[in-house]
Amino acid sequence: MNNNITLSDIAKALNLSVSTVSRALTDSYQIGDETKQKVLAYAKEHHYVPNRMARSLREGKSRSIGVIVCSIDNSFMAQMLDGIDHYCSERDYQIIIMQSKELYEQEKANVSLLYAGGIDGLLISPSYQTTDFSHLTNLQQAGLPVVLFDRLSSHIETHKVAVDNFKGAYEATVHLIHNGYRAIAHLNWNTQLSVATERFKGYQKALEDFGIAFNPDWVKFCDTTNAATLDEELATALQELMALKQVPEAIFTATDLLSTKCLAHLHQLGLRIPDDMALIGFSNTDLAEVLNPSLSTIHQPSFEIGRLAAQQLLSLIADNKAQPFETILLPTKLQVRESSQAKF
């Protein structure tokens, strides 16, 4: 087996020019399907491995993109990264993943390192703390394509891909109302990012549409960036809800982390779910079915978010001229399980 086969070797064996072989391997429209198949079959049979560095020098591109996320320790983020990687690897782009750990300063440091490393573009899901987007607009002014995914902001103009957070939150709240719950609490995170504000607005709108008065005492905002204090903060929030004159009958949680942790804390308080407290939340955890009780969720098409974000970025890399930017909001899916069963 020869792992060092070159474009010239393939061209000589098939009696083709090197440029024809190169174009066939990159799926160029200039090459017919029959020739492409012949080249691809020969390359596969002889274990051809493209020389990425040579190609990068030839094209003037690194064929790498940076991806910055808050963390990679949850299934939702992992599924989005899988979508990004799947789309990019099919087009011979490598991804370099970095974590902000929900810290603005770390996010800026990540951006600087990736830019210095010569990436062709940046995909970013901004940190919990990010309110100033100048580090990203500066990259755009320098000619680097930037695309936001999952967490969006109006402070930067670019392609953006996420789910329809307002509609998902609205649907979750309406589901609880239809199942007989009217005193509905809401747990969210205290950030200015649209992922949180839109879910809060969706919750409020559902109450309004069904003639239920909004009660600010039923809403708790938690700092989800500090794992060491989150459990204590969430426990305090639930205790405050249970101490109200009118105790909520159900809770809608706005994040994956809050959804699963809330279920655990309700158990610790000795509450039966859904008999004493119904629960539904945004979550992509694969464990939702096996939790006790199984957790009703708003499911997000995470793989598709990542795939579409990568598609938008590579389109900018291919042609970064002035073009109308697009915000894509994908639909969520209500998954009803035991934790939000009808009150009757």
mmCIF file of C-alpha atoms in Angstrom:
data_model
loop_
_atom_site.group_PDB
_atom_site.id
_atom_site.type_symbol
_atom_site.label_atom_id
_atom_site.label_comp_id
_atom_site.label_asym_id
_atom_site.label_seq_id
_atom_site.Cartn_x
_atom_site.Cartn_y
_atom_site.Cartn_z
ATOM 1 C CA MET A 1 0.000 0.000 0.000
ATOM 2 C CA ASN A 2 1.410 3.416 -1.004
ATOM 3 C CA ASN A 3 0.259 6.250 1.236
ATOM 4 C CA ASN A 4 2.381 8.791 -0.674
ATOM 5 C CA ILE A 5 0.526 8.743 -3.962
ATOM 6 C CA THR A 6 0.374 12.207 -5.542
ATOM 7 C CA LEU A 7 -1.850 14.054 -7.994
ATOM 8 C CA SER A 8 0.813 13.443 -10.626
ATOM 9 C CA ASP A 9 0.715 9.692 -9.966
ATOM 10 C CA ILE A 10 -3.071 9.615 -10.436
ATOM 11 C CA ALA A 11 -2.847 11.756 -13.564
ATOM 12 C CA LYS A 12 -0.191 9.499 -15.108
ATOM 13 C CA ALA A 13 -2.095 6.302 -14.280
ATOM 14 C CA LEU A 14 -5.350 7.593 -15.802
ATOM 15 C CA ASN A 15 -3.759 9.513 -18.669
ATOM 16 C CA LEU A 16 -5.201 12.803 -17.464
ATOM 17 C CA SER A 17 -3.709 16.204 -16.697
ATOM 18 C CA VAL A 18 -2.859 17.085 -13.103
ATOM 19 C CA SER A 19 -5.311 19.995 -13.239
ATOM 20 C CA THR A 20 -8.120 17.658 -14.337
ATOM 21 C CA VAL A 21 -7.390 15.283 -11.456
ATOM 22 C CA SER A 22 -7.289 18.165 -8.987
ATOM 23 C CA ARG A 23 -10.605 19.541 -10.205
ATOM 24 C CA ALA A 24 -12.196 16.085 -10.146
ATOM 25 C CA LEU A 25 -11.145 15.573 -6.510
ATOM 26 C CA THR A 26 -12.696 18.923 -5.530
ATOM 27 C CA ASP A 27 -15.952 18.147 -7.367
ATOM 28 C CA SER A 28 -15.524 20.946 -9.886
ATOM 29 C CA TYR A 29 -18.419 21.585 -12.264
ATOM 30 C CA GLN A 30 -15.839 21.727 -15.069
ATOM 31 C CA ILE A 31 -15.259 17.964 -14.904
ATOM 32 C CA GLY A 32 -17.742 15.367 -16.142
ATOM 33 C CA ASP A 33 -19.260 12.814 -13.782
ATOM 34 C CA GLU A 34 -17.608 9.855 -15.510
ATOM 35 C CA THR A 35 -14.135 11.355 -15.111
ATOM 36 C CA LYS A 36 -14.858 12.328 -11.505
ATOM 37 C CA GLN A 37 -15.915 8.796 -10.630
ATOM 38 C CA LYS A 38 -12.839 7.327 -12.321
ATOM 39 C CA VAL A 39 -10.490 9.676 -10.416
ATOM 40 C CA LEU A 40 -12.261 9.217 -7.078
ATOM 41 C CA ALA A 41 -12.262 5.426 -7.413
ATOM 42 C CA TYR A 42 -8.534 5.353 -8.212
ATOM 43 C CA ALA A 43 -7.712 7.758 -5.374
ATOM 44 C CA LYS A 44 -9.693 5.676 -2.891
ATOM 45 C CA GLU A 45 -8.197 2.382 -4.064
ATOM 46 C CA HIS A 46 -4.673 3.739 -3.702
ATOM 47 C CA HIS A 47 -5.318 5.569 -0.414
ATOM 48 C CA TYR A 48 -4.644 9.049 -1.723
ATOM 49 C CA VAL A 49 -4.405 11.673 1.024
ATOM 50 C CA PRO A 50 -4.578 15.320 -0.111
ATOM 51 C CA ASN A 51 -1.734 17.619 0.898
ATOM 52 C CA ARG A 52 -3.669 20.216 2.890
ATOM 53 C CA MET A 53 -0.718 22.568 3.266
ATOM 54 C CA ALA A 54 0.025 22.595 -0.455
ATOM 55 C CA ARG A 55 -3.608 23.218 -1.235
ATOM 56 C CA SER A 56 -3.782 26.029 1.315
ATOM 57 C CA LEU A 57 -0.739 27.732 -0.202
ATOM 58 C CA ARG A 58 -2.168 27.325 -3.690
ATOM 59 C CA GLU A 59 -5.581 28.760 -2.745
ATOM 60 C CA GLY A 60 -4.358 31.370 -0.277
ATOM 61 C CA LYS A 61 -6.607 29.867 2.393
ATOM 62 C CA SER A 62 -5.980 27.750 5.493
ATOM 63 C CA ARG A 63 -9.134 25.691 4.903
ATOM 64 C CA SER A 64 -9.801 25.903 8.636
ATOM 65 C CA ILE A 65 -12.531 27.703 10.560
ATOM 66 C CA GLY A 66 -12.702 28.653 14.203
ATOM 67 C CA VAL A 67 -15.662 27.632 16.348
ATOM 68 C CA ILE A 68 -16.202 29.237 19.755
ATOM 69 C CA VAL A 69 -18.802 27.830 22.135
ATOM 70 C CA CYS A 70 -19.557 28.318 25.823
ATOM 71 C CA SER A 71 -18.596 24.702 26.600
ATOM 72 C CA ILE A 72 -18.762 21.232 25.099
ATOM 73 C CA ASP A 73 -20.096 19.477 28.187
ATOM 74 C CA ASN A 74 -23.743 19.144 27.133
ATOM 75 C CA SER A 75 -25.525 17.129 24.458
ATOM 76 C CA PHE A 76 -27.096 20.154 22.771
ATOM 77 C CA MET A 77 -23.731 21.769 22.095
ATOM 78 C CA ALA A 78 -22.170 18.459 21.057
ATOM 79 C CA GLN A 79 -24.968 17.916 18.531
ATOM 80 C CA MET A 80 -24.458 21.387 17.021
ATOM 81 C CA LEU A 81 -20.718 20.792 16.757
ATOM 82 C CA ASP A 82 -21.432 17.499 15.023
ATOM 83 C CA GLY A 83 -23.517 19.348 12.431
ATOM 84 C CA ILE A 84 -20.728 21.883 11.886
ATOM 85 C CA ASP A 85 -18.063 19.207 11.561
ATOM 86 C CA HIS A 86 -20.176 17.086 9.218
ATOM 87 C CA TYR A 87 -20.744 19.949 6.787
ATOM 88 C CA CYS A 88 -17.162 21.231 6.922
ATOM 89 C CA SER A 89 -15.392 17.879 6.639
ATOM 90 C CA GLU A 90 -17.404 17.024 3.517
ATOM 91 C CA ARG A 91 -15.917 20.166 1.965
ATOM 92 C CA ASP A 92 -12.381 19.551 3.212
ATOM 93 C CA TYR A 93 -12.460 22.193 5.944
ATOM 94 C CA GLN A 94 -11.173 21.472 9.401
ATOM 95 C CA ILE A 95 -12.683 23.048 12.499
ATOM 96 C CA ILE A 96 -10.796 24.367 15.518
ATOM 97 C CA ILE A 97 -13.029 24.381 18.599
ATOM 98 C CA MET A 98 -12.440 26.655 21.590
ATOM 99 C CA GLN A 99 -14.479 27.215 24.759
ATOM 100 C CA SER A 100 -15.265 30.591 26.299
ATOM 101 C CA LYS A 101 -16.497 29.015 29.554
ATOM 102 C CA GLU A 102 -19.158 31.792 29.491
ATOM 103 C CA LEU A 103 -16.434 34.414 30.105
ATOM 104 C CA TYR A 104 -16.216 37.502 27.902
ATOM 105 C CA GLU A 105 -12.465 37.963 28.368
ATOM 106 C CA GLN A 106 -11.814 34.328 27.492
ATOM 107 C CA GLU A 107 -14.005 34.675 24.426
ATOM 108 C CA LYS A 108 -11.919 37.640 23.254
ATOM 109 C CA ALA A 109 -8.707 35.681 23.889
ATOM 110 C CA ASN A 110 -10.091 32.765 21.873
ATOM 111 C CA VAL A 111 -10.926 35.089 18.990
ATOM 112 C CA SER A 112 -7.413 36.552 19.010
ATOM 113 C CA LEU A 113 -5.746 33.132 19.011
ATOM 114 C CA LEU A 114 -7.890 31.829 16.178
ATOM 115 C CA TYR A 115 -7.374 34.933 14.057
ATOM 116 C CA ALA A 116 -3.614 34.799 14.628
ATOM 117 C CA GLY A 117 -3.738 31.144 13.562
ATOM 118 C CA GLY A 118 -4.998 32.113 10.118
ATOM 119 C CA ILE A 119 -8.571 30.809 10.130
ATOM 120 C CA ASP A 120 -10.703 31.548 7.072
ATOM 121 C CA GLY A 121 -13.825 32.347 9.102
ATOM 122 C CA LEU A 122 -15.393 32.207 12.557
ATOM 123 C CA LEU A 123 -18.522 30.538 13.929
ATOM 124 C CA ILE A 124 -19.424 31.752 17.399
ATOM 125 C CA SER A 125 -22.078 31.193 20.024
ATOM 126 C CA PRO A 126 -21.405 34.226 22.279
ATOM 127 C CA SER A 127 -20.743 33.874 25.979
ATOM 128 C CA TYR A 128 -23.246 34.580 28.726
ATOM 129 C CA GLN A 129 -21.305 37.744 29.615
ATOM 130 C CA THR A 130 -20.952 39.164 26.104
ATOM 131 C CA THR A 131 -22.612 42.543 25.590
ATOM 132 C CA ASP A 132 -19.823 44.290 23.631
ATOM 133 C CA PHE A 133 -19.374 42.771 20.161
ATOM 134 C CA SER A 134 -16.586 45.056 18.958
ATOM 135 C CA HIS A 135 -14.069 42.189 18.965
ATOM 136 C CA LEU A 136 -16.250 40.515 16.323
ATOM 137 C CA THR A 137 -17.104 43.605 14.268
ATOM 138 C CA ASN A 138 -13.370 44.410 14.177
ATOM 139 C CA LEU A 139 -12.763 40.995 12.599
ATOM 140 C CA GLN A 140 -15.401 41.729 9.975
ATOM 141 C CA GLN A 141 -13.790 45.057 9.174
ATOM 142 C CA ALA A 142 -10.495 43.193 8.738
ATOM 143 C CA GLY A 143 -12.212 40.970 6.173
ATOM 144 C CA LEU A 144 -12.858 37.839 8.234
ATOM 145 C CA PRO A 145 -16.337 36.284 7.835
ATOM 146 C CA VAL A 146 -18.206 35.803 11.129
ATOM 147 C CA VAL A 147 -21.461 33.890 11.672
ATOM 148 C CA LEU A 148 -23.456 33.673 14.920
ATOM 149 C CA PHE A 149 -25.263 30.487 15.879
ATOM 150 C CA ASP A 150 -27.604 29.476 18.722
ATOM 151 C CA ARG A 151 -27.138 32.716 20.677
ATOM 152 C CA LEU A 152 -27.936 35.783 18.609
ATOM 153 C CA SER A 153 -27.510 39.514 19.103
ATOM 154 C CA SER A 154 -28.624 42.652 17.295
ATOM 155 C CA HIS A 155 -25.229 44.251 17.989
ATOM 156 C CA ILE A 156 -23.608 42.669 14.937
ATOM 157 C CA GLU A 157 -24.805 42.360 11.345
ATOM 158 C CA THR A 158 -24.070 38.971 9.830
ATOM 159 C CA HIS A 159 -25.677 35.627 9.050
ATOM 160 C CA LYS A 160 -27.306 34.144 12.165
ATOM 161 C CA VAL A 161 -28.766 30.688 12.800
ATOM 162 C CA ALA A 162 -30.815 29.622 15.819
ATOM 163 C CA VAL A 163 -34.222 28.268 16.767
ATOM 164 C CA ASP A 164 -37.400 30.279 17.161
ATOM 165 C CA ASN A 165 -36.985 30.717 20.915
ATOM 166 C CA PHE A 166 -40.073 32.890 21.287
ATOM 167 C CA LYS A 167 -42.339 30.341 19.617
ATOM 168 C CA GLY A 168 -40.792 27.410 21.509
ATOM 169 C CA ALA A 169 -41.326 29.113 24.864
ATOM 170 C CA TYR A 170 -44.838 30.132 23.869
ATOM 171 C CA GLU A 171 -45.683 26.545 22.924
ATOM 172 C CA ALA A 172 -44.286 25.157 26.192
ATOM 173 C CA THR A 173 -46.347 27.593 28.272
ATOM 174 C CA VAL A 174 -49.511 27.003 26.248
ATOM 175 C CA HIS A 175 -49.036 23.250 26.706
ATOM 176 C CA LEU A 176 -49.086 23.716 30.482
ATOM 177 C CA ILE A 177 -52.152 25.963 30.251
ATOM 178 C CA HIS A 178 -54.011 23.421 28.110
ATOM 179 C CA ASN A 179 -53.201 20.774 30.707
ATOM 180 C CA GLY A 180 -54.955 22.778 33.409
ATOM 181 C CA TYR A 181 -52.108 24.802 34.939
ATOM 182 C CA ARG A 182 -52.510 28.557 35.368
ATOM 183 C CA ALA A 183 -50.031 29.436 38.102
ATOM 184 C CA ILE A 184 -46.913 28.885 35.997
ATOM 185 C CA ALA A 185 -43.451 29.876 37.205
ATOM 186 C CA HIS A 186 -40.520 30.550 34.905
ATOM 187 C CA LEU A 187 -36.805 29.906 35.485
ATOM 188 C CA ASN A 188 -34.433 31.678 33.114
ATOM 189 C CA TRP A 189 -30.855 32.959 33.045
ATOM 190 C CA ASN A 190 -29.926 36.582 33.520
ATOM 191 C CA THR A 191 -28.294 37.497 30.226
ATOM 192 C CA GLN A 192 -29.098 39.997 27.483
ATOM 193 C CA LEU A 193 -28.634 37.376 24.764
ATOM 194 C CA SER A 194 -31.739 36.787 22.676
ATOM 195 C CA VAL A 195 -31.865 33.106 23.590
ATOM 196 C CA ALA A 196 -33.001 34.146 27.097
ATOM 197 C CA THR A 197 -34.976 37.293 26.349
ATOM 198 C CA GLU A 198 -37.031 35.671 23.574
ATOM 199 C CA ARG A 199 -37.938 32.700 25.772
ATOM 200 C CA PHE A 200 -39.058 35.067 28.513
ATOM 201 C CA LYS A 201 -41.174 37.020 26.016
ATOM 202 C CA GLY A 202 -42.742 33.813 24.703
ATOM 203 C CA TYR A 203 -43.725 32.826 28.246
ATOM 204 C CA GLN A 204 -45.257 36.265 28.892
ATOM 205 C CA LYS A 205 -47.157 36.297 25.607
ATOM 206 C CA ALA A 206 -48.746 32.886 26.280
ATOM 207 C CA LEU A 207 -50.003 34.074 29.662
ATOM 208 C CA GLU A 208 -51.384 37.234 28.089
ATOM 209 C CA ASP A 209 -53.169 35.389 25.285
ATOM 210 C CA PHE A 210 -54.950 33.139 27.784
ATOM 211 C CA GLY A 211 -55.923 35.938 30.151
ATOM 212 C CA ILE A 212 -53.500 34.965 32.933
ATOM 213 C CA ALA A 213 -52.019 37.894 34.818
ATOM 214 C CA PHE A 214 -48.221 38.048 34.766
ATOM 215 C CA ASN A 215 -46.789 37.658 38.268
ATOM 216 C CA PRO A 216 -43.139 38.804 38.584
ATOM 217 C CA ASP A 217 -42.823 36.757 41.785
ATOM 218 C CA TRP A 218 -43.130 33.610 39.679
ATOM 219 C CA VAL A 219 -40.061 34.478 37.572
ATOM 220 C CA LYS A 220 -36.525 33.728 38.728
ATOM 221 C CA PHE A 221 -33.318 34.567 36.853
ATOM 222 C CA CYS A 222 -30.269 32.466 37.685
ATOM 223 C CA ASP A 223 -26.561 32.832 36.956
ATOM 224 C CA THR A 224 -25.790 29.618 35.086
ATOM 225 C CA THR A 225 -22.098 30.440 34.522
ATOM 226 C CA ASN A 226 -20.926 29.384 37.969
ATOM 227 C CA ALA A 227 -21.393 25.639 38.476
ATOM 228 C CA ALA A 228 -20.256 25.930 42.082
ATOM 229 C CA THR A 229 -23.082 28.285 43.062
ATOM 230 C CA LEU A 230 -25.838 27.333 40.614
ATOM 231 C CA ASP A 231 -27.261 24.520 42.735
ATOM 232 C CA GLU A 232 -27.504 26.796 45.758
ATOM 233 C CA GLU A 233 -29.031 29.618 43.698
ATOM 234 C CA LEU A 234 -31.565 27.277 42.110
ATOM 235 C CA ALA A 235 -32.476 25.769 45.490
ATOM 236 C CA THR A 236 -33.059 29.272 46.867
ATOM 237 C CA ALA A 237 -35.212 30.213 43.862
ATOM 238 C CA LEU A 238 -37.422 27.130 44.299
ATOM 239 C CA GLN A 239 -37.742 27.686 48.052
ATOM 240 C CA GLU A 240 -38.853 31.255 47.401
ATOM 241 C CA LEU A 241 -41.461 30.022 44.925
ATOM 242 C CA MET A 242 -42.763 27.474 47.433
ATOM 243 C CA ALA A 243 -43.007 30.155 50.129
ATOM 244 C CA LEU A 244 -45.300 32.396 48.069
ATOM 245 C CA LYS A 245 -48.883 32.954 49.148
ATOM 246 C CA GLN A 246 -49.937 31.475 45.800
ATOM 247 C CA VAL A 247 -47.566 28.614 45.110
ATOM 248 C CA PRO A 248 -47.042 27.864 41.386
ATOM 249 C CA GLU A 249 -48.521 24.673 39.991
ATOM 250 C CA ALA A 250 -46.014 24.288 37.170
ATOM 251 C CA ILE A 251 -42.575 25.490 36.083
ATOM 252 C CA PHE A 252 -41.250 26.277 32.619
ATOM 253 C CA THR A 253 -37.434 26.254 32.527
ATOM 254 C CA ALA A 254 -35.524 28.040 29.766
ATOM 255 C CA THR A 255 -32.266 26.081 29.483
ATOM 256 C CA ASP A 256 -31.087 22.488 29.310
ATOM 257 C CA LEU A 257 -29.093 22.860 32.535
ATOM 258 C CA LEU A 258 -31.950 24.474 34.460
ATOM 259 C CA SER A 259 -34.411 21.838 33.236
ATOM 260 C CA THR A 260 -32.478 18.814 34.513
ATOM 261 C CA LYS A 261 -31.249 20.467 37.710
ATOM 262 C CA CYS A 262 -34.740 21.740 38.535
ATOM 263 C CA LEU A 263 -36.102 18.199 38.332
ATOM 264 C CA ALA A 264 -33.475 17.019 40.829
ATOM 265 C CA HIS A 265 -34.176 19.879 43.242
ATOM 266 C CA LEU A 266 -37.930 19.319 43.144
ATOM 267 C CA HIS A 267 -37.283 15.719 44.175
ATOM 268 C CA GLN A 268 -35.085 16.954 47.037
ATOM 269 C CA LEU A 269 -37.948 19.169 48.229
ATOM 270 C CA GLY A 270 -40.145 16.072 48.387
ATOM 271 C CA LEU A 271 -42.464 17.227 45.620
ATOM 272 C CA ARG A 272 -44.211 14.719 43.376
ATOM 273 C CA ILE A 273 -44.002 15.506 39.688
ATOM 274 C CA PRO A 274 -46.403 16.347 38.131
ATOM 275 C CA ASP A 275 -48.889 15.888 41.006
ATOM 276 C CA ASP A 276 -47.405 18.656 43.156
ATOM 277 C CA MET A 277 -45.498 20.510 40.442
ATOM 278 C CA ALA A 278 -45.534 20.048 36.670
ATOM 279 C CA LEU A 279 -42.356 20.728 34.731
ATOM 280 C CA ILE A 280 -41.361 21.403 31.130
ATOM 281 C CA GLY A 281 -38.195 22.930 29.739
ATOM 282 C CA PHE A 282 -35.842 23.428 26.838
ATOM 283 C CA SER A 283 -33.602 20.384 26.735
ATOM 284 C CA ASN A 284 -31.887 18.139 24.207
ATOM 285 C CA THR A 285 -30.651 15.603 26.725
ATOM 286 C CA ASP A 286 -30.887 11.991 25.607
ATOM 287 C CA LEU A 287 -31.844 11.127 29.185
ATOM 288 C CA ALA A 288 -35.217 12.920 29.095
ATOM 289 C CA GLU A 289 -37.019 9.624 28.442
ATOM 290 C CA VAL A 290 -35.397 7.770 31.355
ATOM 291 C CA LEU A 291 -35.565 10.487 34.025
ATOM 292 C CA ASN A 292 -38.037 9.971 36.855
ATOM 293 C CA PRO A 293 -40.523 11.065 35.757
ATOM 294 C CA SER A 294 -39.688 11.401 32.071
ATOM 295 C CA LEU A 295 -39.154 15.068 31.254
ATOM 296 C CA SER A 296 -41.351 17.019 28.852
ATOM 297 C CA THR A 297 -39.127 19.178 26.685
ATOM 298 C CA ILE A 298 -38.846 21.685 23.895
ATOM 299 C CA HIS A 299 -36.429 19.956 21.554
ATOM 300 C CA GLN A 300 -34.134 21.975 19.277
ATOM 301 C CA PRO A 301 -32.819 20.752 15.890
ATOM 302 C CA SER A 302 -29.251 21.127 17.108
ATOM 303 C CA PHE A 303 -27.484 19.230 14.303
ATOM 304 C CA GLU A 304 -29.310 21.336 11.714
ATOM 305 C CA ILE A 305 -28.379 24.578 13.519
ATOM 306 C CA GLY A 306 -24.708 23.616 13.261
ATOM 307 C CA ARG A 307 -24.982 22.432 9.661
ATOM 308 C CA LEU A 308 -26.745 25.591 8.471
ATOM 309 C CA ALA A 309 -24.358 27.868 10.376
ATOM 310 C CA ALA A 310 -21.401 26.148 8.701
ATOM 311 C CA GLN A 311 -23.104 26.445 5.335
ATOM 312 C CA GLN A 312 -23.623 30.182 5.840
ATOM 313 C CA LEU A 313 -20.000 30.695 6.875
ATOM 314 C CA LEU A 314 -18.515 28.761 3.966
ATOM 315 C CA SER A 315 -20.712 30.756 1.585
ATOM 316 C CA LEU A 316 -19.208 33.955 3.030
ATOM 317 C CA ILE A 317 -15.704 32.538 2.717
ATOM 318 C CA ALA A 318 -16.369 31.713 -0.928
ATOM 319 C CA ASP A 319 -17.772 35.182 -1.605
ATOM 320 C CA ASN A 320 -17.345 37.773 1.142
ATOM 321 C CA LYS A 321 -18.618 40.664 -0.969
ATOM 322 C CA ALA A 322 -21.508 42.796 0.240
ATOM 323 C CA GLN A 323 -24.610 40.646 0.441
ATOM 324 C CA PRO A 324 -27.856 40.727 2.419
ATOM 325 C CA PHE A 325 -27.434 38.905 5.705
ATOM 326 C CA GLU A 326 -29.994 36.314 6.724
ATOM 327 C CA THR A 327 -31.302 35.270 10.135
ATOM 328 C CA ILE A 328 -32.563 31.687 10.087
ATOM 329 C CA LEU A 329 -34.881 30.616 12.921
ATOM 330 C CA LEU A 330 -35.622 26.893 12.900
ATOM 331 C CA PRO A 331 -38.788 25.471 14.496
ATOM 332 C CA THR A 332 -38.617 23.647 17.816
ATOM 333 C CA LYS A 333 -40.588 20.521 18.693
ATOM 334 C CA LEU A 334 -42.757 19.944 21.752
ATOM 335 C CA GLN A 335 -42.058 16.528 23.266
ATOM 336 C CA VAL A 336 -44.712 15.669 25.851
ATOM 337 C CA ARG A 337 -43.786 13.221 28.586
ATOM 338 C CA GLU A 338 -44.865 12.459 32.169
ATOM 339 C CA SER A 339 -43.573 15.587 33.917
ATOM 340 C CA SER A 340 -46.291 17.812 32.419
ATOM 341 C CA GLN A 341 -49.284 15.462 32.371
ATOM 342 C CA ALA A 342 -52.737 17.011 32.584
ATOM 343 C CA LYS A 343 -53.794 18.249 35.987
ATOM 344 C CA PHE A 344 -57.267 16.687 35.837
#
